[in-house]
XYZ file of C-alpha atoms in Angstrom:
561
model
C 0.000 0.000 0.000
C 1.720 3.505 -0.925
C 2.616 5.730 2.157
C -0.106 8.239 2.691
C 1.354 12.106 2.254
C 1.252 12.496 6.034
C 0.768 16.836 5.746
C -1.641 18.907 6.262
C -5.035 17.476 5.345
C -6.351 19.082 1.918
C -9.596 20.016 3.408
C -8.724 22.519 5.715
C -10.615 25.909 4.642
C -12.789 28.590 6.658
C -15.525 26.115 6.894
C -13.373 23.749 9.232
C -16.079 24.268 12.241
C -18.980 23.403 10.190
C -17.275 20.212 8.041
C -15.875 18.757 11.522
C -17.392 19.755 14.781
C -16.745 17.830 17.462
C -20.076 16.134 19.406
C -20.773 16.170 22.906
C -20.491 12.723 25.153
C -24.283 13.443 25.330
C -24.434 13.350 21.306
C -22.037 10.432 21.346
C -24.441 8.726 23.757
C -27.060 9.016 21.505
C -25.648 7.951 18.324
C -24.422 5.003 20.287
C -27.959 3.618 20.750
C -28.388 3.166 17.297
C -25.159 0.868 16.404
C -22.607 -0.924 17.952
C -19.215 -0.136 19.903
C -16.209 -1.574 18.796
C -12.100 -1.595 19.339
C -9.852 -0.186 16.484
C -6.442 -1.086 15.545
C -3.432 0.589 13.789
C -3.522 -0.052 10.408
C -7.123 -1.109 10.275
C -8.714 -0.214 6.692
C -12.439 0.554 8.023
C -13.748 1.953 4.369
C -11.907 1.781 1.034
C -12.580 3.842 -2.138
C -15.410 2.096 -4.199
C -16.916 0.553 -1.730
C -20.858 0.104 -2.467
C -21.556 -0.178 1.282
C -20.244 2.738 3.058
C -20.754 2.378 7.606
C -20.616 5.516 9.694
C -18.119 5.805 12.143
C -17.872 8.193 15.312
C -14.371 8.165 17.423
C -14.852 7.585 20.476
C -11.034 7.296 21.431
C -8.013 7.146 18.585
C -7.716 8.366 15.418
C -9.161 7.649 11.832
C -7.030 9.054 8.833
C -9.454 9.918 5.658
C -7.240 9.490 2.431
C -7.393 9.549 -1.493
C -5.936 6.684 -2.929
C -3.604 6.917 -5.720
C -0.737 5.100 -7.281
C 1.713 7.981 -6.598
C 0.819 8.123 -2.996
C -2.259 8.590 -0.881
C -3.285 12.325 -0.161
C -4.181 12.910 3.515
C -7.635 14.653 2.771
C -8.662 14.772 6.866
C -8.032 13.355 10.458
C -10.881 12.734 13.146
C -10.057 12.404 16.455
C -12.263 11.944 19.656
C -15.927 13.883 18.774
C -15.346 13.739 15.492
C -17.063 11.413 12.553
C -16.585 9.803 9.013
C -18.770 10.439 6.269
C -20.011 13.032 3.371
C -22.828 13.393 1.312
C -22.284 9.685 -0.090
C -23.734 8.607 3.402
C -27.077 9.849 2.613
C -27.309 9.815 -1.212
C -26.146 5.744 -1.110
C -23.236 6.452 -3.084
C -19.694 4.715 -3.424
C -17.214 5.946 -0.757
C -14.882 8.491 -2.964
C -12.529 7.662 0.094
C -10.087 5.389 2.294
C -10.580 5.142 6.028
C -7.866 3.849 8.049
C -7.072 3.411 11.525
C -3.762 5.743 12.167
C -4.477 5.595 16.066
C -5.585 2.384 18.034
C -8.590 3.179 19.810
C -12.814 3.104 19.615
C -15.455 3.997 17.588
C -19.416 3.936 17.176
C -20.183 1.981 13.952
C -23.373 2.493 12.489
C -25.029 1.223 9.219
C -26.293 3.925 6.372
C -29.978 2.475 7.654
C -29.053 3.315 11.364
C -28.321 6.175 10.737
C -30.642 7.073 8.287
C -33.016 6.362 11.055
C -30.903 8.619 13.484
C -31.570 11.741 11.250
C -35.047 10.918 11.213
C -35.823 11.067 14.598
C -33.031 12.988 16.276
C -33.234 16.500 14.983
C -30.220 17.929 16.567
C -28.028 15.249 15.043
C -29.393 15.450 11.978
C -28.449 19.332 11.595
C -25.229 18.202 12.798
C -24.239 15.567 10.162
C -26.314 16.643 7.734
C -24.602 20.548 7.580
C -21.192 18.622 7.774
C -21.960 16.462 5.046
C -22.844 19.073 2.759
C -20.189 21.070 3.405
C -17.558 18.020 2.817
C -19.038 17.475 -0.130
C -19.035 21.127 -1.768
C -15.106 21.373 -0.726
C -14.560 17.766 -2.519
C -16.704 19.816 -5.624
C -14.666 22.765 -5.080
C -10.988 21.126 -4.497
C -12.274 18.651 -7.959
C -11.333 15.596 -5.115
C -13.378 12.952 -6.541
C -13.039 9.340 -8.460
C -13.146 10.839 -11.834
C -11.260 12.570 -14.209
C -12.595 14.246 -17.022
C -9.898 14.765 -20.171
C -11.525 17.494 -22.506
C -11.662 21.153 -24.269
C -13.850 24.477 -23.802
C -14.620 23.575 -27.141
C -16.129 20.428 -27.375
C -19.731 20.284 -26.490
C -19.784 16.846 -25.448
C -16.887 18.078 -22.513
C -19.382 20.742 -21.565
C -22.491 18.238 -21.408
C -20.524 15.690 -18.939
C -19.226 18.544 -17.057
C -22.594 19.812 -16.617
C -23.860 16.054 -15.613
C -21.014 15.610 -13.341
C -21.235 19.335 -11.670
C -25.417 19.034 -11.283
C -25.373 16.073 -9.353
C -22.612 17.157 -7.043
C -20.136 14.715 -8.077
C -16.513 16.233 -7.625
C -14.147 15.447 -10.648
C -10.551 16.659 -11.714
C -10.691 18.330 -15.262
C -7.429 18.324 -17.249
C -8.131 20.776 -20.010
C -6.598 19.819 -23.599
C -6.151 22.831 -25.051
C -4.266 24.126 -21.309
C -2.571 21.668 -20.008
C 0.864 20.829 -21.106
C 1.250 17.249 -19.316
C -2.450 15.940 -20.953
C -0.962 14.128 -23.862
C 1.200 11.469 -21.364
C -2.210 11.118 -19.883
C -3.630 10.122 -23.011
C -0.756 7.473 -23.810
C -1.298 5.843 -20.916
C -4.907 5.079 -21.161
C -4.330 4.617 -24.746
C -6.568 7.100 -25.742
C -6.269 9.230 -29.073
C -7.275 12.905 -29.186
C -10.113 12.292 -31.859
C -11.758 10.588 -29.024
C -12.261 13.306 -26.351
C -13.865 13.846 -24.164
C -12.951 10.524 -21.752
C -13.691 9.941 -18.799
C -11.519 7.621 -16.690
C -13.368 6.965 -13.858
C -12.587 4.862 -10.486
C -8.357 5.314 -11.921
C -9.484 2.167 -14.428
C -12.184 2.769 -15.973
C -11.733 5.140 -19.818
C -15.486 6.345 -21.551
C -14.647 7.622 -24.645
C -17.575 10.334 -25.062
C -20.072 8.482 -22.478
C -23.667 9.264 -22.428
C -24.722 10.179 -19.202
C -26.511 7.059 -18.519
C -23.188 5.181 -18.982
C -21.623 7.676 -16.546
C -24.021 6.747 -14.000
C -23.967 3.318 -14.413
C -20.159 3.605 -13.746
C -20.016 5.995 -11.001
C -23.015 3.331 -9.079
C -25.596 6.529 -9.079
C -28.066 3.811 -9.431
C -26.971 0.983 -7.499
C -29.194 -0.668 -5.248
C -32.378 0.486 -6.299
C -34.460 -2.204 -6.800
C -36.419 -1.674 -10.325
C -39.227 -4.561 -9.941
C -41.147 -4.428 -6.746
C -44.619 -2.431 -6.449
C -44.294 1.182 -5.230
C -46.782 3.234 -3.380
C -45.737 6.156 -5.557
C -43.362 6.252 -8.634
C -42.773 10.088 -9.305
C -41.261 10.698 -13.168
C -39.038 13.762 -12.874
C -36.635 15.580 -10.239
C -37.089 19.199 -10.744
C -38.360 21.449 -7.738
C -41.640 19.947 -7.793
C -40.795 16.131 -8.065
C -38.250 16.812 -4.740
C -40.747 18.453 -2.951
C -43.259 15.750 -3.645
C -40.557 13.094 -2.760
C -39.168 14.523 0.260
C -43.012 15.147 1.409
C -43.827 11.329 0.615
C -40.987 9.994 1.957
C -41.194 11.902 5.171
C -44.957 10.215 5.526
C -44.010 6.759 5.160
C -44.676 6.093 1.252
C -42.237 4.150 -0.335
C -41.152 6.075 -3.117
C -39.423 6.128 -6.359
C -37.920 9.303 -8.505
C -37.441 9.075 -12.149
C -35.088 11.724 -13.537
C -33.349 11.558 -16.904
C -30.800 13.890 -16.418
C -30.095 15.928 -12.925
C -31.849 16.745 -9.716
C -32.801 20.084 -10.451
C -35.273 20.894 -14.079
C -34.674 23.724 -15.216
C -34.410 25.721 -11.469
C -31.503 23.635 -11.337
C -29.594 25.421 -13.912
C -30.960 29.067 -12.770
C -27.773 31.240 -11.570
C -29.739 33.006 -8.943
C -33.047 32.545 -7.495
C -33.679 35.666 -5.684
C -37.674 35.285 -5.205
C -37.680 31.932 -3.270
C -38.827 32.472 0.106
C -36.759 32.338 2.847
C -33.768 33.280 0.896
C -33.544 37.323 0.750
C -30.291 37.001 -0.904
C -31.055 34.594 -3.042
C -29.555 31.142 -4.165
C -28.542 29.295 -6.879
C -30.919 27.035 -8.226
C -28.027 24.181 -7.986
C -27.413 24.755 -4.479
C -30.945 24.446 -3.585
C -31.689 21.633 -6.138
C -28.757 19.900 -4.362
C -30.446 20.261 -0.877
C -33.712 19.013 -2.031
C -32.028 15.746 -3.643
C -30.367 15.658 0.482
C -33.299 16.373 1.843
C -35.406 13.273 -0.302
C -32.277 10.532 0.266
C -32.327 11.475 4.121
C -36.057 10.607 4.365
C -35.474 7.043 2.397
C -36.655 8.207 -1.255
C -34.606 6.608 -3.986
C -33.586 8.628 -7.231
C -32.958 6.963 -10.464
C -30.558 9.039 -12.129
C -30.118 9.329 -16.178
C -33.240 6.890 -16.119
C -35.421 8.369 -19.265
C -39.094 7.109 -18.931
C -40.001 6.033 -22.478
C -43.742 5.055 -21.596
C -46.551 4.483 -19.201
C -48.784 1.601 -19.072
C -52.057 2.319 -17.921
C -54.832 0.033 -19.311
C -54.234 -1.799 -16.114
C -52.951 -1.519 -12.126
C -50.958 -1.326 -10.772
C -49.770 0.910 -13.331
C -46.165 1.252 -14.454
C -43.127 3.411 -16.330
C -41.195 1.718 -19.118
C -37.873 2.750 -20.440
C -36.317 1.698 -23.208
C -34.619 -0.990 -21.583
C -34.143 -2.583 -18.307
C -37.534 -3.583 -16.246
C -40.635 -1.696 -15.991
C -41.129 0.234 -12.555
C -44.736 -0.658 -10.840
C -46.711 1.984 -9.133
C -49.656 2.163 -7.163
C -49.664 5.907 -7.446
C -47.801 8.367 -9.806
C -46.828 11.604 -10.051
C -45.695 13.198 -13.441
C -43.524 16.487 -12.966
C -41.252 16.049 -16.078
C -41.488 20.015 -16.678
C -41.092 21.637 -20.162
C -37.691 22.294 -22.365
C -37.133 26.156 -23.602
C -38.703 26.457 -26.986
C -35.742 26.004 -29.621
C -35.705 28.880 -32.577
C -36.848 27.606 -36.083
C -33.305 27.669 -37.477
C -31.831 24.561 -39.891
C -28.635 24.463 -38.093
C -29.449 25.272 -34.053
C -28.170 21.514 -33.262
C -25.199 22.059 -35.145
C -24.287 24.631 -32.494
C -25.589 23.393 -29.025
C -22.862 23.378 -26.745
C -20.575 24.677 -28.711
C -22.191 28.479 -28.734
C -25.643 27.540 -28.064
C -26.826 27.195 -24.672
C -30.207 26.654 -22.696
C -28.941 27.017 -19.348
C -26.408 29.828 -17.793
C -24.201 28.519 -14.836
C -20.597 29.088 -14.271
C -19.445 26.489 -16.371
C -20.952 28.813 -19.337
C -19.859 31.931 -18.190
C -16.588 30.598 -18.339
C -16.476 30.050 -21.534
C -17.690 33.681 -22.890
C -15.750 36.000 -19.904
C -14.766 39.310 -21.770
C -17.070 38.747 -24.892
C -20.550 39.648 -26.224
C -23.281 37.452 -25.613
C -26.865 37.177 -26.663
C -29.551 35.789 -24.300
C -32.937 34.968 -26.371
C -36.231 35.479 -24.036
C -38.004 37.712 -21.794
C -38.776 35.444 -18.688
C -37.102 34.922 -15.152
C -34.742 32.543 -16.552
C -33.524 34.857 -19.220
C -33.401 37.775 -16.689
C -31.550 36.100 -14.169
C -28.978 34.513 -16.971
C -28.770 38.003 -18.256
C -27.696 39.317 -15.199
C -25.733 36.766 -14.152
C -23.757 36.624 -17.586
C -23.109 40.189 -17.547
C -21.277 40.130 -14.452
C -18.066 38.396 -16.438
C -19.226 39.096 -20.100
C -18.600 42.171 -22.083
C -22.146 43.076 -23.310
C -25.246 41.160 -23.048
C -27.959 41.627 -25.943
C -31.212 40.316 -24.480
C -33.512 39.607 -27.362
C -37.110 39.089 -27.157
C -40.003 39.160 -30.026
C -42.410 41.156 -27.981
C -42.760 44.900 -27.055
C -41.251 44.535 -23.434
C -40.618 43.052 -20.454
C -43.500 43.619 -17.829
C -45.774 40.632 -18.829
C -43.263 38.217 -18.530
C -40.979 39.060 -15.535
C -40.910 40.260 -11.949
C -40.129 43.811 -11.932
C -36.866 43.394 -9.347
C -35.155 41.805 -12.429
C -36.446 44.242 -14.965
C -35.331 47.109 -12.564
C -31.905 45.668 -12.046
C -31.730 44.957 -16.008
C -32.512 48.386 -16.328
C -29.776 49.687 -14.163
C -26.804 47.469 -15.820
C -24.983 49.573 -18.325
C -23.832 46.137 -20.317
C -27.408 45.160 -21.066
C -29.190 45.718 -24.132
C -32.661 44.946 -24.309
C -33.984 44.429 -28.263
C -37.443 44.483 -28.333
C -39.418 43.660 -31.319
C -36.054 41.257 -32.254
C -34.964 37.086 -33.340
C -32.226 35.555 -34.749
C -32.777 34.265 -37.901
C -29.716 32.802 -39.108
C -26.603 31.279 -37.140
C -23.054 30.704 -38.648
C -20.090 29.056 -37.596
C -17.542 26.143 -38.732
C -17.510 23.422 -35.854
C -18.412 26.354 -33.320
C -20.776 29.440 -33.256
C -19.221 32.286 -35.375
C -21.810 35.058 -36.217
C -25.275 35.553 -35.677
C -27.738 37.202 -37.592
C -30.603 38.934 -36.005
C -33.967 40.557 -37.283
C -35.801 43.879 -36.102
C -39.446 42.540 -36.796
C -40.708 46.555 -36.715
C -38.365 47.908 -39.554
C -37.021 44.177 -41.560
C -33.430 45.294 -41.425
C -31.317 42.121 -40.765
C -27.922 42.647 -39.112
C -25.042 40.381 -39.074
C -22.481 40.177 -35.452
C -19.858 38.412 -34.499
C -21.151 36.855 -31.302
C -20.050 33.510 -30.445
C -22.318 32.666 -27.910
C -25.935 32.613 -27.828
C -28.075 31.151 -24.327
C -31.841 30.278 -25.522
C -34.049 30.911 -22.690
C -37.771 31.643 -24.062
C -41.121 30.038 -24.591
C -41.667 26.289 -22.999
C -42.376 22.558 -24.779
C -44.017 20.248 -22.226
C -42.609 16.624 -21.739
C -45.530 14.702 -22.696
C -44.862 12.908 -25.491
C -43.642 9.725 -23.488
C -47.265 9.389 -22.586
C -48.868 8.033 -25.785
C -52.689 9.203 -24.834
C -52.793 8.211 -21.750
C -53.770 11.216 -19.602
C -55.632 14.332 -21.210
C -53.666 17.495 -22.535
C -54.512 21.102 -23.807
C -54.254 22.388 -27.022
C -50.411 23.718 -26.041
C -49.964 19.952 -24.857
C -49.712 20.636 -21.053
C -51.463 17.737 -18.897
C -55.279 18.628 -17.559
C -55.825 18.681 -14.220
C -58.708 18.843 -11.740
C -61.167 21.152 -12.673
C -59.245 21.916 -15.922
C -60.445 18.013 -16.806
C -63.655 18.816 -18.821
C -66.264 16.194 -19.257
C -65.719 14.937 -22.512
C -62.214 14.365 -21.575
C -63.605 12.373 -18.774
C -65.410 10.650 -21.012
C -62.963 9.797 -23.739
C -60.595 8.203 -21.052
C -63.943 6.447 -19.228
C -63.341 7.648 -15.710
C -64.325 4.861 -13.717
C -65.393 6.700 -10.846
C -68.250 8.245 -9.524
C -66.071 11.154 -7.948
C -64.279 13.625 -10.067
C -60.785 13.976 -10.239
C -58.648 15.348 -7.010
C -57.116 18.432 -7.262
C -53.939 17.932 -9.473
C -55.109 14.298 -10.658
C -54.767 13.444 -14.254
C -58.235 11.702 -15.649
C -56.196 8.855 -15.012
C -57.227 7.651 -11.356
C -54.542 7.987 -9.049
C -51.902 9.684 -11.782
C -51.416 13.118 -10.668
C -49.380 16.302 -12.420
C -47.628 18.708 -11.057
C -44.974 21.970 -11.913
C -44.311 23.158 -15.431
C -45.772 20.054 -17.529
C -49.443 20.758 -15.965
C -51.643 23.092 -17.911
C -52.186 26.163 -15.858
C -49.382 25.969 -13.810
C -47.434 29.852 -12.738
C -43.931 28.957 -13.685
C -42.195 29.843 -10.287
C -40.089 27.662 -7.960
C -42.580 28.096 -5.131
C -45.514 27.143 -6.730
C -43.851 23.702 -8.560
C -42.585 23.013 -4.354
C -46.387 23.861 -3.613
C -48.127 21.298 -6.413
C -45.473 18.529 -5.460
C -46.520 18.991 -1.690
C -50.088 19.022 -1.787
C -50.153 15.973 -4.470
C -49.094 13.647 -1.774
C -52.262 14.469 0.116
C -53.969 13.053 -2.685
C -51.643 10.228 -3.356
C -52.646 9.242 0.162
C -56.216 9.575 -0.266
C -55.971 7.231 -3.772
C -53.796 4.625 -1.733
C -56.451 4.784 1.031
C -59.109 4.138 -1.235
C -57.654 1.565 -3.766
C -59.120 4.166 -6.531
């Protein structure tokens, strides 16, 4: 076994006090109820990287090293003494251990299962603010430091580098990025894992493993996102789609005792997920990223026993009989007593021939710092005239040069809160084009020039803008559902007292009652957030919808309707 780098440990940053307080002999008590007590010896390996079942260990007397394996020499990333305990965010997300624990100090610990103490944060609230704060703050400085089992090998401009970054960054999975364009030592890299520079972006992941341009359902299937989660048995309530209003319904559910299931083909998070700033969400006067609190939400669900299928794309659902249940293209069908669908709505792409010749290398639907990196110092256009576009256009113009916000109508008021049309308003970098669309989009591999149309006068204008962030209009995700539930002419799921009675009686509602609030005229199928007709397209009122579904997921289950 190499020697471990005995200095001092990596993660040792202002937020020391909150990543490793030390508990009280009270606390210790506690935690000690819930597992076992056991002797420690020098030398004794109590987790290793990739492991698939990660224990939870509290010193009680000795000392645990925490190290990152490598074949140049372990890197000392902490030390707990007495007080102090093992464990990040993998603990309550059921991940692989990114880590080595070893015994560098004889002495005694607490052990405790990821059940036990699952169980501890869900009845001890003073614990659970405890481990939970230090858990997310390990985590973000693994993020932040790129400390992680992966290493991503690609270039600023390679869309497929930016899509796995993206996958990687939104579900909070640290990785080391060795750019090709930057870094001088990257071609040794390459000759070791045999890997040519046509094929970037690779992954290697776990030191072994090399994805030449994975899709991210191959990256999760390597990194064990998905491990463990049992496919086949009946749920109570199988929710399709991990956006603000899917979490909220899981974390509600699972904090009532359902036993539930989250289907999400990309990243915890929809669309709020990739929002810069959300500055309207209650509770939060200064605002938060939409990552950050997507990232909480996806804690908050895993702490209360919901499981999250990650890069899991629901191709169909069967409901000509119960219990009902969600197909994907391959692997087993998931069976549900109950569902709920909150698989949100895409931005609207513009009717140009060539816009998929440029996404992600100069067309963008989202604006977080991974894109702002990549324009810093240059003009940028940002097409829409919503909260999403607002907040990307003030977020981009913080590092960009000038910001052209573009929208087809005569303003901004009917679309967006007035804080973010004030603060637009007082930026000297922002342009708002009313009355304005691209029509035309040039470039050889990457975006080059953009051509852009004043609908009032007809003049067309050519500029040399490289980078263009799409943020307007909204496609629900409804075609997986082949008929099954009724939709509006816009194709946005009916609802409650949206469900009119021939709809009703094209689907032959069996029941004498009429739908719930939020149910589909599907018994016992329910819709919530963006993909529901009617819906006001704002973070609090997707967390609202998700909520108050579960009431009437409970009712159904109750009734056997």
């Amino acid at each position: 076994m190499p020697e471990t780098v005995r200095a001092t440990p990596v993660l040792s940053t202002l937020h020391q006090a909150l990543m490793f307080p030390t508990l009280s002999p009270a606390q210790m008590a506690r935690i000690a109820t819930h597992g076992v007590v056991r002797s420690i010896g020098r030398g004794d390996l109590l987790i290793e990287a990739g492991d698939n079942t990660v224990p939870f260990f509290v010193v009680r007397a000795g000392e645990i090293e925490i190290v990152r394996p490598s074949g140049l020499g372990d890197t000392l990333i902490a030390v707990h003494g007495p007080g102090k305990f093992t464990g990040e965010a993998n603990m309550i997300l059921g991940r692989r251990s990114l880590m080595r624990a070893r015994v560098s100090e004889p002495g005694e610990v607490t052990e405790l299962t990821r059940e036990q103490l699952l169980a501890l944060v869900q009845t001890d609230a003073e614990i659970s603010e405890i481990l939970m704060r230090a858990f997310l703050y390990r985590r973000l400085e693994l993020v932040a430091h790129g400390i992680g089992d992966v290493v991503l090998i690609g270039s600023v401009h390679s869309a497929g580098t930016l899509r796995i970054r993206e996958f990687l960054t939104r579900n909070g999975h640290p990785f080391g990025y060795i750019d090709l364009d930057r870094d001088t030592d990257v071609q040794a890299l390459l000759d070791r894992f045999h890997v040519a520079i046509s094929e970037i972006p690779v992954l290697i992941c776990r030191g072994s493993v090399v994805l030449r341009n994975p899709d991210n359902q191959q990256i999760a299937a390597c990194l064990g996102f998905n491990e463990g989660i049992d496919q086949t048995h009946v749920r109570d309530l199988v929710i399709v789609g991990a956006g603000p209003a899917g979490l909220a319904a899981a974390v509600y559910g699972a904090s009532e005792g359902l036993d539930v299931l989250v289907i999400e083909a990309d990243s915890p998070g929809g669309q709020a997920g990739s929002s810069s700033r959300i500055e309207n969400y209650l509770g939060f006067p200064t605002g938060i990223p939409g990552q950050d609190l997507a990232g909480r939400a996806y804690a908050q669900a895993r702490k209360f026993g919901a499981e999250i299928l990650i890069a899991r794309s629901a191709a169909a659902l069967t409901c000509d009989r119960k219990p009902y249940s969600i197909r994907f293209d391959e692997g087993p069908r998931v069976p549900a007593r109950t569902v709920i669908i909150a698989t949100g709505a895409q931005y609207r792409k513009p009717p140009l021939d060539n816009i998929s010749q440029f996404e992600g290398a100069g067309v963008y639907y989202s604006a977080t710092f991974m894109e702002a990196q990549l324009c810093g110092g240059e003009e940028v256009i940002v097409v829409g005239g919503g909260n999403s576009a607002g907040q990307a256009a003030v977020f981009l113009s913080q590092t960009a040069e000038h910001v052209h916000m573009l929208v087809r109508s005569s303003g901004l008021a009917d679309s967006m809160s007035r804080y973010l049309i004030r603060r637009i308003e007082e930026i000297p970098t922002i342009t708002l084009r009313t009355g304005t669309e691209i029509v035309a989009l040039e470039g050889s591999g990457s975006l080059q020039r953009v051509h852009w149309r004043d609908n009032r006068t007809g003049e067309v204008t050519a500029h040399d803008i490289r980078h263009v962030f799409v943020m307007a209009g909204a496609v629900p995700n409804t075609g997986w559902l082949g008929g099954c539930v009724a939709l509006d002419a816009n194709g946005f799921i009916r609802t409650g007292p949206d469900v009119a009675q021939e709809d009703l009686a094209k689907a032959r509602w069996p029941l004498v009652r009429a739908p719930h609030l939020l149910e589909t005229t599907l018994p016992g199928v329910f819709a919530v957030g963006d993909v529901r007709g009617g819906n006001i397209k704002r973070v609090a009122s997707a967390v609202g919808e998700g909520s108050i579904a579960v009431s009437f997921v409970h009712r159904a289950l109750a009734s056997g309707d």
